[in-house]
């Protein structure tokens, strides 16, 4: 009789232990999900602050200022590389005189604008100046776009297209080095 009494008690203990283990696993999963959600929220908080600041100002900014904002957000890019990236992505094009102009695509999206001013020079002649600016909508758009496209190669933030070009260039260079080494080996 004692053995039959011990089995149910032992079975109950094993059931209790397995339930406790399942509960612990569920708690660990829940804790991991909560931590991940808190990390996402912290990461998005900076974006929310940026979006609030942009919508409050409501002003277009220069591309160089946009580069500074991106740099403060962890995207290692300066004014010249941002101009290059915008041209590469089809948001800007370069005029024969070297000036950057927004493409029809960027104007239709409302992410860039061209500000024209008439300036009178020292000789009294009027001159039209054109400046490319990033709209508030564009500031949010490019912040999100460049954050998503960020691909670090040699410590530089580059687009996926540029990264592919760099990888292809490196492969061609390595093939040339191998071919030169083989040619030298055959000549020796």
PDB file of C-alpha atoms in Angstrom:
ATOM      1  CA  UNK A   1       0.000   0.000   0.000  1.00  0.00           C
ATOM      2  CA  UNK A   2       2.796   2.353   0.735  1.00  0.00           C
ATOM      3  CA  UNK A   3       4.233   1.970  -2.778  1.00  0.00           C
ATOM      4  CA  UNK A   4       0.879   2.796  -4.384  1.00  0.00           C
ATOM      5  CA  UNK A   5       0.567   5.864  -2.163  1.00  0.00           C
ATOM      6  CA  UNK A   6       4.076   7.030  -3.119  1.00  0.00           C
ATOM      7  CA  UNK A   7       3.511   6.822  -6.875  1.00  0.00           C
ATOM      8  CA  UNK A   8       0.670   9.341  -6.995  1.00  0.00           C
ATOM      9  CA  UNK A   9       2.606  11.719  -4.739  1.00  0.00           C
ATOM     10  CA  UNK A  10       5.704  11.311  -6.890  1.00  0.00           C
ATOM     11  CA  UNK A  11       3.636  11.815 -10.077  1.00  0.00           C
ATOM     12  CA  UNK A  12       2.106  14.948  -8.593  1.00  0.00           C
ATOM     13  CA  UNK A  13       5.575  16.266  -7.746  1.00  0.00           C
ATOM     14  CA  UNK A  14       6.804  15.593 -11.290  1.00  0.00           C
ATOM     15  CA  UNK A  15       3.693  17.284 -12.722  1.00  0.00           C
ATOM     16  CA  UNK A  16       4.257  20.267 -10.458  1.00  0.00           C
ATOM     17  CA  UNK A  17       7.932  20.498 -11.495  1.00  0.00           C
ATOM     18  CA  UNK A  18       7.111  20.290 -15.207  1.00  0.00           C
ATOM     19  CA  UNK A  19       4.407  22.955 -14.794  1.00  0.00           C
ATOM     20  CA  UNK A  20       6.872  25.150 -12.935  1.00  0.00           C
ATOM     21  CA  UNK A  21       9.424  24.694 -15.744  1.00  0.00           C
ATOM     22  CA  UNK A  22       6.822  25.582 -18.379  1.00  0.00           C
ATOM     23  CA  UNK A  23       5.811  28.651 -16.403  1.00  0.00           C
ATOM     24  CA  UNK A  24       9.468  29.712 -16.100  1.00  0.00           C
ATOM     25  CA  UNK A  25       9.991  29.278 -19.854  1.00  0.00           C
ATOM     26  CA  UNK A  26       6.881  31.337 -20.582  1.00  0.00           C
ATOM     27  CA  UNK A  27       8.071  34.063 -18.209  1.00  0.00           C
ATOM     28  CA  UNK A  28      11.483  34.125 -19.904  1.00  0.00           C
ATOM     29  CA  UNK A  29       9.867  34.394 -23.349  1.00  0.00           C
ATOM     30  CA  UNK A  30       7.570  37.160 -22.136  1.00  0.00           C
ATOM     31  CA  UNK A  31      10.489  39.002 -20.521  1.00  0.00           C
ATOM     32  CA  UNK A  32      12.546  38.752 -23.746  1.00  0.00           C
ATOM     33  CA  UNK A  33       9.610  40.110 -25.786  1.00  0.00           C
ATOM     34  CA  UNK A  34       9.125  42.970 -23.320  1.00  0.00           C
ATOM     35  CA  UNK A  35      12.842  43.883 -23.435  1.00  0.00           C
ATOM     36  CA  UNK A  36      12.805  43.821 -27.249  1.00  0.00           C
ATOM     37  CA  UNK A  37       9.706  46.047 -27.300  1.00  0.00           C
ATOM     38  CA  UNK A  38      11.342  48.481 -24.858  1.00  0.00           C
ATOM     39  CA  UNK A  39      14.475  48.624 -27.045  1.00  0.00           C
ATOM     40  CA  UNK A  40      12.360  49.323 -30.153  1.00  0.00           C
ATOM     41  CA  UNK A  41      10.504  52.032 -28.250  1.00  0.00           C
ATOM     42  CA  UNK A  42      13.771  53.649 -27.136  1.00  0.00           C
ATOM     43  CA  UNK A  43      15.098  53.569 -30.703  1.00  0.00           C
ATOM     44  CA  UNK A  44      11.880  55.093 -32.030  1.00  0.00           C
ATOM     45  CA  UNK A  45      11.836  57.797 -29.368  1.00  0.00           C
ATOM     46  CA  UNK A  46      14.637  59.688 -31.140  1.00  0.00           C
ATOM     47  CA  UNK A  47      12.691  59.488 -34.396  1.00  0.00           C
ATOM     48  CA  UNK A  48       9.575  60.781 -32.682  1.00  0.00           C
ATOM     49  CA  UNK A  49      11.504  63.717 -31.195  1.00  0.00           C
ATOM     50  CA  UNK A  50      12.997  64.462 -34.616  1.00  0.00           C
ATOM     51  CA  UNK A  51       9.581  64.260 -36.289  1.00  0.00           C
ATOM     52  CA  UNK A  52       8.084  66.592 -33.683  1.00  0.00           C
ATOM     53  CA  UNK A  53      10.907  69.097 -34.133  1.00  0.00           C
ATOM     54  CA  UNK A  54      10.581  69.009 -37.924  1.00  0.00           C
ATOM     55  CA  UNK A  55       6.816  69.413 -37.890  1.00  0.00           C
ATOM     56  CA  UNK A  56       7.075  72.242 -35.359  1.00  0.00           C
ATOM     57  CA  UNK A  57       9.598  74.186 -37.448  1.00  0.00           C
ATOM     58  CA  UNK A  58       7.865  73.561 -40.782  1.00  0.00           C
ATOM     59  CA  UNK A  59      10.868  74.965 -42.665  1.00  0.00           C
ATOM     60  CA  UNK A  60      12.909  73.556 -45.497  1.00  0.00           C
ATOM     61  CA  UNK A  61      16.617  73.128 -44.785  1.00  0.00           C
ATOM     62  CA  UNK A  62      19.789  72.978 -46.846  1.00  0.00           C
ATOM     63  CA  UNK A  63      21.189  69.586 -47.843  1.00  0.00           C
ATOM     64  CA  UNK A  64      24.283  70.285 -45.697  1.00  0.00           C
ATOM     65  CA  UNK A  65      22.063  70.799 -42.639  1.00  0.00           C
ATOM     66  CA  UNK A  66      20.289  67.531 -43.439  1.00  0.00           C
ATOM     67  CA  UNK A  67      23.694  65.808 -43.523  1.00  0.00           C
ATOM     68  CA  UNK A  68      24.445  67.186 -40.049  1.00  0.00           C
ATOM     69  CA  UNK A  69      21.127  65.886 -38.729  1.00  0.00           C
ATOM     70  CA  UNK A  70      21.807  62.455 -40.245  1.00  0.00           C
ATOM     71  CA  UNK A  71      25.281  62.425 -38.704  1.00  0.00           C
ATOM     72  CA  UNK A  72      23.807  63.190 -35.273  1.00  0.00           C
ATOM     73  CA  UNK A  73      21.454  60.237 -35.814  1.00  0.00           C
ATOM     74  CA  UNK A  74      24.360  57.855 -36.335  1.00  0.00           C
ATOM     75  CA  UNK A  75      24.585  57.836 -40.128  1.00  0.00           C
ATOM     76  CA  UNK A  76      28.175  58.742 -40.988  1.00  0.00           C
ATOM     77  CA  UNK A  77      27.663  61.035 -43.943  1.00  0.00           C
ATOM     78  CA  UNK A  78      28.689  64.538 -44.877  1.00  0.00           C
ATOM     79  CA  UNK A  79      27.270  67.103 -47.268  1.00  0.00           C
ATOM     80  CA  UNK A  80      29.212  65.944 -50.341  1.00  0.00           C
ATOM     81  CA  UNK A  81      28.419  62.257 -49.853  1.00  0.00           C
ATOM     82  CA  UNK A  82      24.757  63.075 -49.203  1.00  0.00           C
ATOM     83  CA  UNK A  83      24.624  65.042 -52.467  1.00  0.00           C
ATOM     84  CA  UNK A  84      26.271  62.072 -54.225  1.00  0.00           C
ATOM     85  CA  UNK A  85      23.817  59.634 -52.671  1.00  0.00           C
ATOM     86  CA  UNK A  86      20.827  61.785 -53.627  1.00  0.00           C
ATOM     87  CA  UNK A  87      22.090  61.964 -57.219  1.00  0.00           C
ATOM     88  CA  UNK A  88      22.761  58.209 -57.260  1.00  0.00           C
ATOM     89  CA  UNK A  89      19.247  57.505 -55.962  1.00  0.00           C
ATOM     90  CA  UNK A  90      17.573  59.760 -58.508  1.00  0.00           C
ATOM     91  CA  UNK A  91      16.471  62.609 -56.219  1.00  0.00           C
ATOM     92  CA  UNK A  92      18.932  65.114 -57.711  1.00  0.00           C
ATOM     93  CA  UNK A  93      20.680  65.562 -61.021  1.00  0.00           C
ATOM     94  CA  UNK A  94      23.724  67.618 -61.894  1.00  0.00           C
ATOM     95  CA  UNK A  95      23.513  70.437 -64.431  1.00  0.00           C
ATOM     96  CA  UNK A  96      26.359  70.909 -66.939  1.00  0.00           C
ATOM     97  CA  UNK A  97      27.470  73.957 -64.935  1.00  0.00           C
ATOM     98  CA  UNK A  98      27.837  71.683 -61.890  1.00  0.00           C
ATOM     99  CA  UNK A  99      24.756  72.793 -59.966  1.00  0.00           C
ATOM    100  CA  UNK A 100      22.477  70.216 -58.353  1.00  0.00           C
ATOM    101  CA  UNK A 101      18.781  70.326 -59.194  1.00  0.00           C
ATOM    102  CA  UNK A 102      15.888  68.287 -57.824  1.00  0.00           C
ATOM    103  CA  UNK A 103      14.440  65.709 -60.197  1.00  0.00           C
ATOM    104  CA  UNK A 104      10.775  65.576 -61.132  1.00  0.00           C
ATOM    105  CA  UNK A 105      10.469  62.526 -58.857  1.00  0.00           C
ATOM    106  CA  UNK A 106      11.651  64.428 -55.766  1.00  0.00           C
ATOM    107  CA  UNK A 107       9.477  67.428 -56.582  1.00  0.00           C
ATOM    108  CA  UNK A 108       6.379  65.247 -57.048  1.00  0.00           C
ATOM    109  CA  UNK A 109       7.100  63.422 -53.786  1.00  0.00           C
ATOM    110  CA  UNK A 110       7.398  66.816 -52.100  1.00  0.00           C
ATOM    111  CA  UNK A 111      10.708  65.892 -50.466  1.00  0.00           C
ATOM    112  CA  UNK A 112      12.813  68.604 -52.131  1.00  0.00           C
ATOM    113  CA  UNK A 113      12.293  72.082 -53.457  1.00  0.00           C
ATOM    114  CA  UNK A 114      14.236  74.620 -55.483  1.00  0.00           C
ATOM    115  CA  UNK A 115      14.347  78.065 -53.933  1.00  0.00           C
ATOM    116  CA  UNK A 116      15.026  80.878 -56.385  1.00  0.00           C
ATOM    117  CA  UNK A 117      16.131  84.351 -55.339  1.00  0.00           C
ATOM    118  CA  UNK A 118      17.130  87.437 -57.246  1.00  0.00           C
ATOM    119  CA  UNK A 119      20.308  88.983 -55.892  1.00  0.00           C
ATOM    120  CA  UNK A 120      21.731  92.299 -57.051  1.00  0.00           C
ATOM    121  CA  UNK A 121      25.519  92.110 -57.269  1.00  0.00           C
ATOM    122  CA  UNK A 122      27.985  94.907 -56.496  1.00  0.00           C
ATOM    123  CA  UNK A 123      27.736  96.237 -60.059  1.00  0.00           C
ATOM    124  CA  UNK A 124      23.961  96.593 -59.804  1.00  0.00           C
ATOM    125  CA  UNK A 125      23.152  93.657 -62.074  1.00  0.00           C
ATOM    126  CA  UNK A 126      20.432  91.257 -60.924  1.00  0.00           C
ATOM    127  CA  UNK A 127      21.381  87.598 -60.747  1.00  0.00           C
ATOM    128  CA  UNK A 128      19.120  84.581 -60.061  1.00  0.00           C
ATOM    129  CA  UNK A 129      20.395  82.111 -57.474  1.00  0.00           C
ATOM    130  CA  UNK A 130      18.894  78.667 -57.075  1.00  0.00           C
ATOM    131  CA  UNK A 131      19.234  76.612 -53.907  1.00  0.00           C
ATOM    132  CA  UNK A 132      18.143  73.001 -53.388  1.00  0.00           C
ATOM    133  CA  UNK A 133      16.373  72.510 -50.070  1.00  0.00           C
ATOM    134  CA  UNK A 134      14.931  69.521 -48.238  1.00  0.00           C
ATOM    135  CA  UNK A 135      11.302  70.009 -47.179  1.00  0.00           C
ATOM    136  CA  UNK A 136      10.028  68.934 -43.735  1.00  0.00           C
ATOM    137  CA  UNK A 137       8.400  65.934 -45.433  1.00  0.00           C
ATOM    138  CA  UNK A 138      11.741  65.208 -47.108  1.00  0.00           C
ATOM    139  CA  UNK A 139      13.596  65.404 -43.820  1.00  0.00           C
ATOM    140  CA  UNK A 140      11.448  62.626 -42.387  1.00  0.00           C
ATOM    141  CA  UNK A 141      11.534  60.693 -45.660  1.00  0.00           C
ATOM    142  CA  UNK A 142      15.325  60.742 -46.046  1.00  0.00           C
ATOM    143  CA  UNK A 143      15.912  60.047 -42.354  1.00  0.00           C
ATOM    144  CA  UNK A 144      13.812  56.886 -42.616  1.00  0.00           C
ATOM    145  CA  UNK A 145      15.176  55.904 -46.040  1.00  0.00           C
ATOM    146  CA  UNK A 146      18.840  56.317 -45.157  1.00  0.00           C
ATOM    147  CA  UNK A 147      18.406  54.629 -41.788  1.00  0.00           C
ATOM    148  CA  UNK A 148      16.913  51.586 -43.558  1.00  0.00           C
ATOM    149  CA  UNK A 149      19.570  51.555 -46.306  1.00  0.00           C
ATOM    150  CA  UNK A 150      22.502  51.894 -43.948  1.00  0.00           C
ATOM    151  CA  UNK A 151      25.112  49.258 -44.773  1.00  0.00           C
ATOM    152  CA  UNK A 152      28.474  49.647 -43.097  1.00  0.00           C
ATOM    153  CA  UNK A 153      31.562  48.952 -45.176  1.00  0.00           C
ATOM    154  CA  UNK A 154      34.938  50.036 -43.826  1.00  0.00           C
ATOM    155  CA  UNK A 155      33.184  52.283 -41.320  1.00  0.00           C
ATOM    156  CA  UNK A 156      31.290  54.184 -44.049  1.00  0.00           C
ATOM    157  CA  UNK A 157      27.534  54.351 -44.402  1.00  0.00           C
ATOM    158  CA  UNK A 158      26.744  53.540 -48.025  1.00  0.00           C
ATOM    159  CA  UNK A 159      23.708  52.500 -49.998  1.00  0.00           C
ATOM    160  CA  UNK A 160      23.308  48.885 -51.069  1.00  0.00           C
ATOM    161  CA  UNK A 161      24.009  49.914 -54.667  1.00  0.00           C
ATOM    162  CA  UNK A 162      27.279  51.596 -53.687  1.00  0.00           C
ATOM    163  CA  UNK A 163      28.210  48.613 -51.517  1.00  0.00           C
ATOM    164  CA  UNK A 164      27.702  46.299 -54.504  1.00  0.00           C
ATOM    165  CA  UNK A 165      29.840  48.550 -56.690  1.00  0.00           C
ATOM    166  CA  UNK A 166      32.585  48.519 -54.058  1.00  0.00           C
ATOM    167  CA  UNK A 167      32.426  44.718 -53.696  1.00  0.00           C
ATOM    168  CA  UNK A 168      32.557  44.254 -57.484  1.00  0.00           C
ATOM    169  CA  UNK A 169      35.493  46.641 -57.736  1.00  0.00           C
ATOM    170  CA  UNK A 170      37.324  44.733 -54.993  1.00  0.00           C
ATOM    171  CA  UNK A 171      36.661  41.396 -56.767  1.00  0.00           C
ATOM    172  CA  UNK A 172      38.053  42.779 -60.051  1.00  0.00           C
ATOM    173  CA  UNK A 173      41.123  44.107 -58.243  1.00  0.00           C
ATOM    174  CA  UNK A 174      41.714  40.705 -56.609  1.00  0.00           C
ATOM    175  CA  UNK A 175      41.372  38.942 -59.984  1.00  0.00           C
ATOM    176  CA  UNK A 176      43.927  41.319 -61.527  1.00  0.00           C
ATOM    177  CA  UNK A 177      46.331  40.653 -58.651  1.00  0.00           C
ATOM    178  CA  UNK A 178      45.892  36.878 -59.072  1.00  0.00           C
ATOM    179  CA  UNK A 179      46.402  37.128 -62.834  1.00  0.00           C
ATOM    180  CA  UNK A 180      49.570  39.204 -62.325  1.00  0.00           C
ATOM    181  CA  UNK A 181      50.867  36.696 -59.753  1.00  0.00           C
ATOM    182  CA  UNK A 182      50.219  33.805 -62.160  1.00  0.00           C
ATOM    183  CA  UNK A 183      51.929  35.640 -65.015  1.00  0.00           C
ATOM    184  CA  UNK A 184      54.967  36.329 -62.824  1.00  0.00           C
ATOM    185  CA  UNK A 185      55.043  32.670 -61.737  1.00  0.00           C
ATOM    186  CA  UNK A 186      55.012  31.522 -65.369  1.00  0.00           C
ATOM    187  CA  UNK A 187      57.761  33.972 -66.326  1.00  0.00           C
ATOM    188  CA  UNK A 188      59.992  32.886 -63.448  1.00  0.00           C
TER     189      UNK A 188
END
